[in-house]
Tab-separated table of C-alpha atoms in Angstrom:
chain	number	residue	atom	x	y	z
A	1	UNK	CA	77.538	105.147	86.654
A	2	UNK	CA	79.838	103.378	89.374
A	3	UNK	CA	78.727	100.268	90.538
A	4	UNK	CA	78.459	100.463	94.081
A	5	UNK	CA	77.900	97.805	97.055
A	6	UNK	CA	76.098	98.852	100.081
A	7	UNK	CA	76.804	96.400	102.901
A	8	UNK	CA	74.348	97.881	105.319
A	9	UNK	CA	74.215	96.781	109.149
A	10	UNK	CA	70.319	95.953	108.765
A	11	UNK	CA	67.123	96.316	106.567
A	12	UNK	CA	66.471	99.831	107.888
A	13	UNK	CA	69.753	101.179	107.419
A	14	UNK	CA	69.728	99.677	103.796
A	15	UNK	CA	66.401	101.649	103.020
A	16	UNK	CA	68.187	104.779	104.253
A	17	UNK	CA	70.951	104.499	101.931
A	18	UNK	CA	68.477	103.694	99.174
A	19	UNK	CA	66.654	107.315	99.897
A	20	UNK	CA	69.663	109.323	100.336
A	21	UNK	CA	72.167	108.248	97.522
A	22	UNK	CA	71.907	109.711	94.054
A	23	UNK	CA	70.575	107.159	91.554
A	24	UNK	CA	71.843	109.290	88.535
A	25	UNK	CA	75.295	109.073	89.638
A	26	UNK	CA	75.653	105.509	91.276
A	27	UNK	CA	74.333	102.200	90.245
A	28	UNK	CA	73.645	100.861	93.798
A	29	UNK	CA	73.282	97.223	95.153
A	30	UNK	CA	72.278	96.739	98.552
A	31	UNK	CA	72.905	93.633	101.195
A	32	UNK	CA	73.207	93.440	104.673
A	33	UNK	CA	76.284	91.951	106.518
A	34	UNK	CA	76.073	88.350	107.367
A	35	UNK	CA	73.224	88.018	104.650
A	36	UNK	CA	74.105	87.448	101.046
A	37	UNK	CA	77.271	89.289	100.852
A	38	UNK	CA	79.629	86.665	99.132
A	39	UNK	CA	76.807	86.634	96.093
A	40	UNK	CA	76.789	90.328	96.010
A	41	UNK	CA	80.387	90.623	95.989
A	42	UNK	CA	81.016	88.010	93.335
A	43	UNK	CA	78.234	88.660	90.994
A	44	UNK	CA	77.635	92.383	91.292
A	45	UNK	CA	81.206	93.103	90.277
A	46	UNK	CA	81.248	96.286	92.714
A	47	UNK	CA	83.633	99.205	91.640
A	48	UNK	CA	83.143	100.708	95.117
A	49	UNK	CA	82.234	99.014	98.263
A	50	UNK	CA	80.692	100.895	101.393
A	51	UNK	CA	80.816	98.862	104.327
A	52	UNK	CA	78.665	100.108	107.499
A	53	UNK	CA	79.860	99.183	110.820
A	54	UNK	CA	77.285	98.503	113.445
A	55	UNK	CA	76.366	96.676	116.615
A	56	UNK	CA	76.729	93.768	116.664
A	57	UNK	CA	80.001	93.875	114.688
A	58	UNK	CA	79.882	91.745	111.475
A	59	UNK	CA	81.087	88.150	111.463
A	60	UNK	CA	84.854	87.884	110.760
A	61	UNK	CA	83.948	85.866	107.424
A	62	UNK	CA	82.116	88.623	106.122
A	63	UNK	CA	85.016	91.249	106.813
A	64	UNK	CA	87.594	88.870	105.538
A	65	UNK	CA	85.421	88.437	102.009
A	66	UNK	CA	85.502	92.134	101.660
A	67	UNK	CA	89.026	92.600	102.546
A	68	UNK	CA	90.273	89.768	99.908
A	69	UNK	CA	87.919	91.460	97.314
A	70	UNK	CA	89.618	94.790	97.816
A	71	UNK	CA	92.903	93.314	97.275
A	72	UNK	CA	92.495	90.748	94.507
A	73	UNK	CA	90.142	93.041	92.352
A	74	UNK	CA	91.646	96.791	93.475
A	75	UNK	CA	88.036	97.759	94.821
A	76	UNK	CA	88.237	100.767	97.059
A	77	UNK	CA	86.303	100.184	100.387
A	78	UNK	CA	84.738	103.041	102.485
A	79	UNK	CA	83.791	102.187	105.966
A	80	UNK	CA	81.070	104.048	107.966
A	81	UNK	CA	81.930	104.095	111.516
A	82	UNK	CA	79.119	105.512	114.426
A	83	UNK	CA	80.823	108.139	116.480
A	84	UNK	CA	80.519	105.618	119.343
A	85	UNK	CA	82.348	102.840	117.928
A	86	UNK	CA	85.477	104.835	116.951
A	87	UNK	CA	87.512	103.526	119.691
A	88	UNK	CA	86.219	99.828	119.129
A	89	UNK	CA	87.556	99.653	115.617
A	90	UNK	CA	90.406	97.399	114.995
A	91	UNK	CA	93.094	99.776	113.305
A	92	UNK	CA	94.387	96.878	111.590
A	93	UNK	CA	91.332	96.555	109.289
A	94	UNK	CA	91.966	97.722	105.759
A	95	UNK	CA	89.847	100.189	103.957
A	96	UNK	CA	90.517	103.185	101.773
A	97	UNK	CA	88.464	105.994	103.354
A	98	UNK	CA	86.004	106.437	105.998
A	99	UNK	CA	83.137	108.653	107.419
A	100	UNK	CA	81.967	108.973	110.599
A	101	UNK	CA	78.259	108.578	110.848
A	102	UNK	CA	75.460	110.066	110.771
A	103	UNK	CA	76.724	110.666	107.428
A	104	UNK	CA	76.112	113.247	104.709
A	105	UNK	CA	74.868	111.743	101.651
A	106	UNK	CA	76.588	114.548	99.233
A	107	UNK	CA	79.966	114.006	101.208
A	108	UNK	CA	79.655	110.238	100.794
A	109	UNK	CA	79.026	110.539	97.059
A	110	UNK	CA	81.715	112.816	96.584
A	111	UNK	CA	84.399	110.242	98.284
A	112	UNK	CA	82.803	107.428	96.122
A	113	UNK	CA	83.659	109.620	93.092
A	114	UNK	CA	87.058	110.306	93.980
A	115	UNK	CA	88.314	106.782	94.937
A	116	UNK	CA	86.564	105.333	91.848
A	117	UNK	CA	88.946	108.033	89.691
A	118	UNK	CA	91.864	107.501	91.566
A	119	UNK	CA	91.751	103.833	91.069
A	120	UNK	CA	91.660	104.181	87.575
A	121	UNK	CA	87.701	103.629	86.993
A	122	UNK	CA	86.134	100.233	86.373
A	123	UNK	CA	88.167	96.528	86.565
A	124	UNK	CA	88.099	95.323	83.291
A	125	UNK	CA	85.891	92.379	82.454
A	126	UNK	CA	87.439	88.990	82.119
A	127	UNK	CA	86.560	85.628	81.133
A	128	UNK	CA	88.005	82.073	81.557
A	129	UNK	CA	88.047	79.764	78.532
A	130	UNK	CA	88.599	76.149	78.524
A	131	UNK	CA	87.865	74.798	75.135
A	132	UNK	CA	84.339	74.968	74.562
A	133	UNK	CA	83.608	76.046	78.190
A	134	UNK	CA	83.392	79.952	78.807
A	135	UNK	CA	82.847	81.647	82.393
A	136	UNK	CA	82.119	85.169	82.238
A	137	UNK	CA	83.249	86.519	85.272
A	138	UNK	CA	81.387	89.776	84.702
A	139	UNK	CA	78.096	88.474	84.253
A	140	UNK	CA	78.353	84.992	86.218
A	141	UNK	CA	77.313	83.116	82.973
A	142	UNK	CA	78.405	79.639	81.729
A	143	UNK	CA	78.316	78.415	77.974
A	144	UNK	CA	79.138	75.196	76.828
A	145	UNK	CA	79.390	75.104	73.096
A	146	UNK	CA	78.081	78.316	72.642
A	147	UNK	CA	74.762	77.407	74.613
A	148	UNK	CA	73.922	79.031	78.115
A	149	UNK	CA	74.177	76.690	80.936
A	150	UNK	CA	72.494	77.476	84.131
A	151	UNK	CA	74.378	76.971	87.342
A	152	UNK	CA	73.360	77.399	90.890
A	153	UNK	CA	75.450	80.043	92.641
A	154	UNK	CA	77.718	77.419	94.536
A	155	UNK	CA	78.052	75.564	91.627
A	156	UNK	CA	79.210	78.302	89.506
A	157	UNK	CA	81.757	79.509	92.722
A	158	UNK	CA	83.065	75.782	92.328
A	159	UNK	CA	83.481	75.811	88.739
A	160	UNK	CA	85.211	79.441	88.801
A	161	UNK	CA	87.618	78.264	91.580
A	162	UNK	CA	88.888	75.066	89.856
A	163	UNK	CA	88.800	76.423	86.373
A	164	UNK	CA	91.091	79.375	87.952
A	165	UNK	CA	93.554	77.012	89.088
A	166	UNK	CA	93.985	74.276	86.401
A	167	UNK	CA	95.681	71.206	87.605
A	168	UNK	CA	95.908	72.017	91.189
A	169	UNK	CA	94.325	69.669	93.392
A	170	UNK	CA	91.661	70.896	96.200
A	171	UNK	CA	90.786	68.792	98.985
A	172	UNK	CA	87.174	68.425	99.915
A	173	UNK	CA	88.095	70.081	103.227
A	174	UNK	CA	89.518	73.094	101.267
A	175	UNK	CA	86.419	73.595	98.559
A	176	UNK	CA	84.134	73.596	101.801
A	177	UNK	CA	86.110	76.357	103.332
A	178	UNK	CA	86.596	78.502	100.097
A	179	UNK	CA	83.129	78.042	98.896
A	180	UNK	CA	80.697	77.535	101.871
A	181	UNK	CA	82.729	79.276	104.522
A	182	UNK	CA	84.773	77.915	107.574
A	183	UNK	CA	81.471	78.093	109.864
A	184	UNK	CA	79.662	75.547	107.536
A	185	UNK	CA	78.802	72.620	109.494
A	186	UNK	CA	77.665	70.060	106.647
A	187	UNK	CA	79.795	67.320	105.563
A	188	UNK	CA	82.096	66.962	102.642
A	189	UNK	CA	79.654	65.026	100.843
A	190	UNK	CA	78.025	68.369	100.109
A	191	UNK	CA	80.993	68.837	97.768
A	192	UNK	CA	80.442	65.702	96.089
A	193	UNK	CA	76.990	66.121	95.354
A	194	UNK	CA	77.600	69.661	93.983
A	195	UNK	CA	80.493	68.373	91.918
A	196	UNK	CA	78.350	65.437	90.439
A	197	UNK	CA	75.732	68.064	89.533
A	198	UNK	CA	78.237	70.415	87.914
A	199	UNK	CA	79.840	67.750	85.908
A	200	UNK	CA	76.326	66.726	84.494
A	201	UNK	CA	75.928	70.284	83.158
A	202	UNK	CA	79.075	71.011	81.957
A	203	UNK	CA	80.561	68.066	80.531
A	204	UNK	CA	77.476	66.926	78.306
A	205	UNK	CA	79.589	67.080	75.434
A	206	UNK	CA	81.831	64.227	76.408
A	207	UNK	CA	84.757	66.222	77.511
A	208	UNK	CA	86.206	65.802	80.828
A	209	UNK	CA	86.671	69.228	82.685
A	210	UNK	CA	86.652	67.946	86.621
A	211	UNK	CA	88.823	65.168	87.486
A	212	UNK	CA	88.627	63.226	90.753
A	213	UNK	CA	91.848	62.598	92.598
A	214	UNK	CA	91.214	59.665	94.665
A	215	UNK	CA	90.834	59.584	98.563
A	216	UNK	CA	91.829	63.468	98.187
A	217	UNK	CA	89.629	65.611	96.399
A	218	UNK	CA	89.015	67.434	92.610
A	219	UNK	CA	91.119	69.421	90.247
A	220	UNK	CA	90.174	70.939	87.003
A	221	UNK	CA	91.873	69.143	84.046
A	222	UNK	CA	95.189	70.841	83.030
A	223	UNK	CA	94.678	70.242	79.413
A	224	UNK	CA	90.726	70.694	79.397
């Protein structure tokens, strides 16, 4: 079955999708825009994303997250656009296909299958390995010396970002922007607290993975 993420405009629309789409063809997960999209995109590993436009329009950060996912993972994106909104949708928005709603569930399912097949099927699962530390990006699981390590969502996102760019220094401000979003109003001490907790979980064997760069921020050890 095709892992399909439905980003609905609200809870009522989400339930409508749940009833309408065929469960025997699609493995659907559901969220509403501006609520849990980042976690659904990161840990759900969708193979197709359905994005429902609505009033009010989703926050720019939500659309930007979906756009980056489409580009970096080659995940096809289908937009559902209400007829009254056709002249309000920015033509620069990037999507692979669209339907005017109210939609026909059979047509939407057909388009999902077509895009999935033309993109070559599922994205291959990958892992990030650093000595005895392993991140499984398909399941969002982390193991240290063969033992599963429980991380919060933010801790996992921090670790994945740093481990994917070994040796690169990230300022606290950059980490806040990438992990919490540009509209987060907390201070950069939030980063320090999460890094401290993350270190206590992944460095318990004595190996140092995350290095502090004084007065700047953090980096993942290049030789880790």
